[in-house]
């Protein structure tokens, strides 16, 4: 299990099969990403995803209700493109 030194903030954990990366916004939005075990921590990637994709395509979109699951094709398209640009992505 990984956390920020001295903060107790949970960031990731490994199993023998995968690594789970976790990030939480100051407002309580939680992002989780599963990768292979050899991937470096993705805290910065999840923060970028929140600030540049989630905020722009979900929070600022009045047609996307924040109390329901995300059903936005723009969000899905941008999320897909973002993940595929990362060095850890394998098709």
N, CA, C and O of each residue as an XYZ file, in Angstrom:
364
protein
N       0.847     -1.168      0.000
C       0.000      0.000      0.000
C       0.891      1.229      0.000
O       1.924      1.254      0.669
N       0.498      2.235     -0.739
C       1.288      3.450     -0.872
C       0.496      4.648     -0.360
O      -0.708      4.760     -0.588
N       1.196      5.534      0.333
C       0.571      6.781      0.773
C       1.616      7.873      0.748
O       2.811      7.597      0.643
N       1.172      9.105      0.844
C       2.113     10.216      0.917
C       2.816     10.155      2.260
O       2.155     10.000      3.286
N       4.145     10.273      2.285
C       4.870     10.195      3.550
C       4.345     11.206      4.562
O       4.274     12.405      4.290
N       3.983     10.700      5.725
C       3.552     11.565      6.809
C       2.134     12.092      6.713
O       1.681     12.788      7.622
N       1.413     11.780      5.631
C       0.061     12.321      5.498
C      -1.015     11.279      5.754
O      -2.139     11.623      6.120
N      -0.683     10.013      5.564
C      -1.687      8.972      5.710
C      -2.696      8.953      4.577
O      -3.734      8.302      4.692
N      -2.415      9.650      3.484
C      -3.331      9.701      2.347
C      -3.119      8.459      1.484
O      -2.027      8.244      0.957
N      -4.153      7.652      1.340
C      -4.097      6.430      0.542
C      -4.024      6.785     -0.936
O      -4.835      7.572     -1.424
N      -3.053      6.206     -1.662
C      -2.906      6.493     -3.094
C      -3.016      5.253     -3.968
O      -3.560      5.325     -5.070
N      -2.507      4.107     -3.496
C      -2.548      2.914     -4.333
C      -2.284      1.673     -3.497
O      -1.787      1.749     -2.373
N      -2.631      0.522     -4.077
C      -2.202     -0.737     -3.494
C      -2.030     -1.759     -4.600
O      -2.632     -1.652     -5.668
N      -1.197     -2.751     -4.326
C      -0.896     -3.811     -5.287
C      -1.470     -5.132     -4.817
O      -1.541     -5.411     -3.620
N      -1.879     -5.939     -5.782
C      -2.135     -7.351     -5.552
C      -1.147     -8.079     -6.462
O      -0.314     -7.442     -7.107
N      -1.232     -9.377     -6.517
C      -0.343    -10.112     -7.421
C      -0.764     -9.932     -8.881
O       0.009    -10.248     -9.786
N      -1.963     -9.435     -9.120
C      -2.491     -9.330    -10.480
C      -2.659     -7.902    -11.000
O      -2.612     -7.685    -12.211
N      -2.854     -6.929    -10.116
C      -3.094     -5.560    -10.569
C      -2.674     -4.556     -9.509
O      -2.404     -4.908     -8.361
N      -2.625     -3.286     -9.927
C      -2.391     -2.167     -9.015
C      -3.603     -1.247     -9.109
O      -4.040     -0.896    -10.205
N      -4.136     -0.862     -7.970
C      -5.254      0.065     -7.908
C      -4.724      1.425     -7.491
O      -4.067      1.554     -6.458
N      -5.012      2.446     -8.304
C      -4.597      3.827     -8.027
C      -5.846      4.592     -7.596
O      -6.919      4.423     -8.175
N      -5.697      5.429     -6.583
C      -6.840      6.142     -6.006
C      -6.499      7.612     -5.842
O      -5.397      7.966     -5.424
N      -7.462      8.465     -6.176
C      -7.292      9.907     -5.992
C      -8.636     10.484     -5.570
O      -9.677     10.084     -6.093
N      -8.620     11.421     -4.629
C      -9.856     12.056     -4.176
C      -9.709     13.569     -4.232
O      -8.709     14.125     -3.778
N     -10.720     14.227     -4.794
C     -10.707     15.690     -4.897
C     -11.069     16.307     -3.550
O     -11.600     15.620     -2.678
N     -10.789     17.586     -3.374
C     -11.189     18.263     -2.136
C     -12.707     18.244     -1.912
O     -13.169     18.383     -0.779
N     -13.475     18.075     -2.982
C     -14.933     18.037     -2.849
C     -15.476     16.627     -2.663
O     -16.688     16.440     -2.561
N     -14.587     15.626     -2.616
C     -15.012     14.253     -2.354
C     -15.214     13.383     -3.575
O     -15.643     12.238     -3.433
N     -14.923     13.874     -4.771
C     -15.001     13.040     -5.974
C     -13.840     12.055     -5.929
O     -12.692     12.453     -5.725
N     -14.135     10.772     -6.118
C     -13.112      9.731     -6.055
C     -12.868      9.160     -7.448
O     -13.813      8.827     -8.162
N     -11.598      9.049     -7.831
C     -11.217      8.447     -9.105
C     -10.363      7.225     -8.812
O      -9.466      7.271     -7.971
N     -10.649      6.128     -9.514
C      -9.924      4.873     -9.337
C      -9.474      4.390    -10.704
O     -10.230      4.445    -11.674
N      -8.233      3.915    -10.774
C      -7.677      3.386    -12.015
C      -6.978      2.073    -11.703
O      -6.137      2.021    -10.806
N      -7.311      1.012    -12.429
C      -6.628     -0.273    -12.283
C      -5.623     -0.427    -13.412
O      -5.940     -0.180    -14.575
N      -4.404     -0.837    -13.061
C      -3.342     -1.038    -14.048
C      -2.611     -2.333    -13.739
O      -2.928     -3.020    -12.768
N      -1.640     -2.659    -14.564
C      -0.759     -3.776    -14.248
C       0.122     -3.374    -13.065
O       0.247     -2.192    -12.748
N       0.718     -4.349    -12.428
C       1.464     -4.106    -11.186
C       2.742     -3.312    -11.382
O       3.251     -2.735    -10.421
N       3.273     -3.262    -12.586
C       4.548     -2.572    -12.818
C       4.397     -1.077    -13.110
O       5.401     -0.388    -13.289
N       3.180     -0.567    -13.162
C       2.949      0.849    -13.467
C       3.275      1.703    -12.245
O       2.901      1.382    -11.118
N       3.988      2.804    -12.507
C       4.323      3.758    -11.441
C       3.039      4.404    -10.918
O       2.014      4.373    -11.599
N       3.082      4.982     -9.732
C       1.885      5.638     -9.189
C       1.290      6.653    -10.172
O       2.019      7.391    -10.834
N      -0.027      6.677    -10.252
C      -0.739      7.514    -11.223
C      -1.489      8.671    -10.573
O      -2.430      9.203    -11.164
N      -1.097      9.062     -9.391
C      -1.790     10.137     -8.676
C      -1.851     11.405     -9.524
O      -2.904     12.038     -9.610
N      -0.748     11.780    -10.145
C      -0.725     12.991    -10.977
C      -1.634     12.856    -12.202
O      -2.282     13.822    -12.606
N      -1.679     11.660    -12.789
C      -2.554     11.427    -13.945
C      -4.022     11.597    -13.547
O      -4.805     12.209    -14.273
N      -4.381     11.047    -12.387
C      -5.768     11.149    -11.937
C      -6.136     12.592    -11.597
O      -7.262     13.024    -11.846
N      -5.196     13.327    -11.033
C      -5.428     14.741    -10.743
C      -5.645     15.520    -12.043
O      -6.548     16.352    -12.129
N      -4.821     15.249    -13.042
C      -4.969     15.894    -14.349
C      -6.313     15.535    -14.972
O      -7.006     16.400    -15.507
N      -6.673     14.270    -14.902
C      -7.955     13.821    -15.434
C      -9.100     14.595    -14.779
O     -10.022     15.039    -15.463
N      -9.041     14.754    -13.481
C     -10.089     15.484    -12.765
C     -10.156     16.945    -13.214
O     -11.222     17.441    -13.581
N      -9.017     17.622    -13.182
C      -8.998     19.062    -13.455
C      -9.241     19.421    -14.927
O      -9.861     20.444    -15.215
N      -8.768     18.602    -15.842
C      -8.837     18.964    -17.260
C      -9.922     18.242    -18.048
O     -10.289     18.681    -19.138
N     -10.436     17.144    -17.513
C     -11.482     16.419    -18.242
C     -12.794     16.416    -17.454
O     -13.822     16.864    -17.963
N     -12.764     15.921    -16.230
C     -13.993     15.839    -15.440
C     -14.614     17.221    -15.213
O     -15.803     17.415    -15.465
N     -13.825     18.162    -14.745
C     -14.353     19.512    -14.483
C     -14.911     20.129    -15.768
O     -16.005     20.693    -15.770
N     -14.146     20.016    -16.860
C     -14.535     20.669    -18.114
C     -15.752     20.025    -18.785
O     -16.580     20.730    -19.361
N     -15.871     18.696    -18.717
C     -16.933     18.018    -19.465
C     -18.125     17.596    -18.616
O     -19.196     17.313    -19.153
N     -17.954     17.551    -17.307
C     -19.052     17.124    -16.435
C     -19.524     18.269    -15.541
O     -20.685     18.674    -15.606
N     -18.631     18.784    -14.717
C     -19.021     19.812    -13.744
C     -19.530     21.077    -14.430
O     -20.529     21.654    -13.999
N     -18.862     21.507    -15.479
C     -19.253     22.745    -16.168
C     -20.353     22.543    -17.206
O     -20.752     23.494    -17.878
N     -20.842     21.321    -17.339
C     -21.894     21.027    -18.309
C     -23.241     20.943    -17.579
O     -23.473     19.990    -16.835
N     -24.118     21.908    -17.775
C     -25.398     21.897    -17.059
C     -26.316     20.742    -17.458
O     -27.303     20.477    -16.772
N     -26.009     20.058    -18.549
C     -26.833     18.933    -18.989
C     -26.431     17.615    -18.334
O     -27.108     16.603    -18.515
N     -25.336     17.618    -17.574
C     -24.878     16.406    -16.896
C     -25.195     16.544    -15.408
O     -24.560     17.335    -14.711
N     -26.176     15.776    -14.916
C     -26.509     15.867    -13.492
C     -25.399     15.257    -12.633
O     -24.942     14.145    -12.897
N     -24.974     15.985    -11.613
C     -23.867     15.529    -10.773
C     -24.278     14.457     -9.776
O     -23.420     13.850     -9.137
N     -25.568     14.216     -9.633
C     -26.046     13.232     -8.663
C     -26.327     11.873     -9.292
O     -26.815     10.968     -8.615
N     -26.026     11.721    -10.571
C     -26.282     10.474    -11.284
C     -24.998      9.986    -11.945
O     -24.053     10.759    -12.099
N     -24.951      8.702    -12.340
C     -23.779      8.219    -13.076
C     -23.537      9.073    -14.323
O     -24.475      9.586    -14.932
N     -22.278      9.211    -14.683
C     -21.919     10.054    -15.830
C     -22.363      9.372    -17.119
O     -21.981      8.235    -17.398
N     -23.171     10.081    -17.895
C     -23.650      9.581    -19.177
C     -23.381     10.654    -20.230
O     -24.300     11.176    -20.862
N     -22.094     10.968    -20.401
C     -21.684     12.030    -21.322
C     -20.719     11.454    -22.351
O     -19.635     10.988    -22.002
N     -21.114     11.489    -23.608
C     -20.232     10.959    -24.653
C     -18.963     11.800    -24.773
O     -17.902     11.268    -25.100
N     -19.057     13.102    -24.515
C     -17.866     13.954    -24.554
C     -16.872     13.535    -23.472
O     -15.673     13.445    -23.733
N     -17.361     13.279    -22.266
C     -16.495     12.814    -21.180
C     -15.829     11.493    -21.557
O     -14.619     11.337    -21.392
N     -16.607     10.551    -22.058
C     -16.072      9.235    -22.428
C     -15.020      9.365    -23.520
O     -13.977      8.715    -23.449
N     -15.272     10.187    -24.519
C     -14.323     10.386    -25.617
C     -13.016     10.988    -25.117
O     -11.935     10.515    -25.470
N     -13.112     12.025    -24.299
C     -11.909     12.679    -23.775
C     -11.159     11.772    -22.800
O      -9.928     11.754    -22.792
N     -11.889     11.023    -21.981
C     -11.263     10.078    -21.058
C     -10.511      8.996    -21.829
O      -9.372      8.671    -21.495
N     -11.141      8.446    -22.849
C     -10.518      7.413    -23.674
C      -9.233      7.930    -24.322
O      -8.207      7.250    -24.299
N      -9.288      9.117    -24.892
C      -8.102      9.709    -25.530
C      -6.999      9.965    -24.505
O      -5.826      9.716    -24.783
N      -7.364     10.456    -23.332
C      -6.388     10.737    -22.276
C      -5.676      9.458    -21.836
O      -4.449      9.430    -21.744
N      -6.437      8.409    -21.567
C      -5.842      7.146    -21.110
C      -4.940      6.562    -22.193
O      -3.856      6.068    -21.883
N      -5.358      6.606    -23.438
C      -4.560      6.040    -24.530
C      -3.257      6.801    -24.760
O      -2.333      6.257    -25.365
N      -3.162      8.039    -24.295
C      -1.929      8.826    -24.428
C      -0.900      8.481    -23.347
O       0.269      8.846    -23.471
N      -1.317      7.794    -22.306
C      -0.411      7.529    -21.189
C       0.572      6.414    -21.546
O       0.245      5.496    -22.298
N       1.767      6.513    -20.996
C       2.816      5.538    -21.307
C       2.462      4.137    -20.830
O       2.959      3.159    -21.388
N       1.624      4.018    -19.823
C       1.267      2.704    -19.295
C       0.184      2.009    -20.114
O      -0.077      0.824    -19.907
N      -0.453      2.731    -21.046
C      -1.541      2.140    -21.824
C      -0.998      1.123    -22.820
O      -0.043      1.388    -23.550
N      -1.633     -0.051    -22.830
C      -1.296     -1.095    -23.800
C      -2.584     -1.532    -24.470
O      -3.533     -1.941    -23.799
N      -2.619     -1.448    -25.780
C      -3.821     -1.812    -26.526
C      -3.944     -3.302    -26.667
O      -4.901     -3.788    -27.270
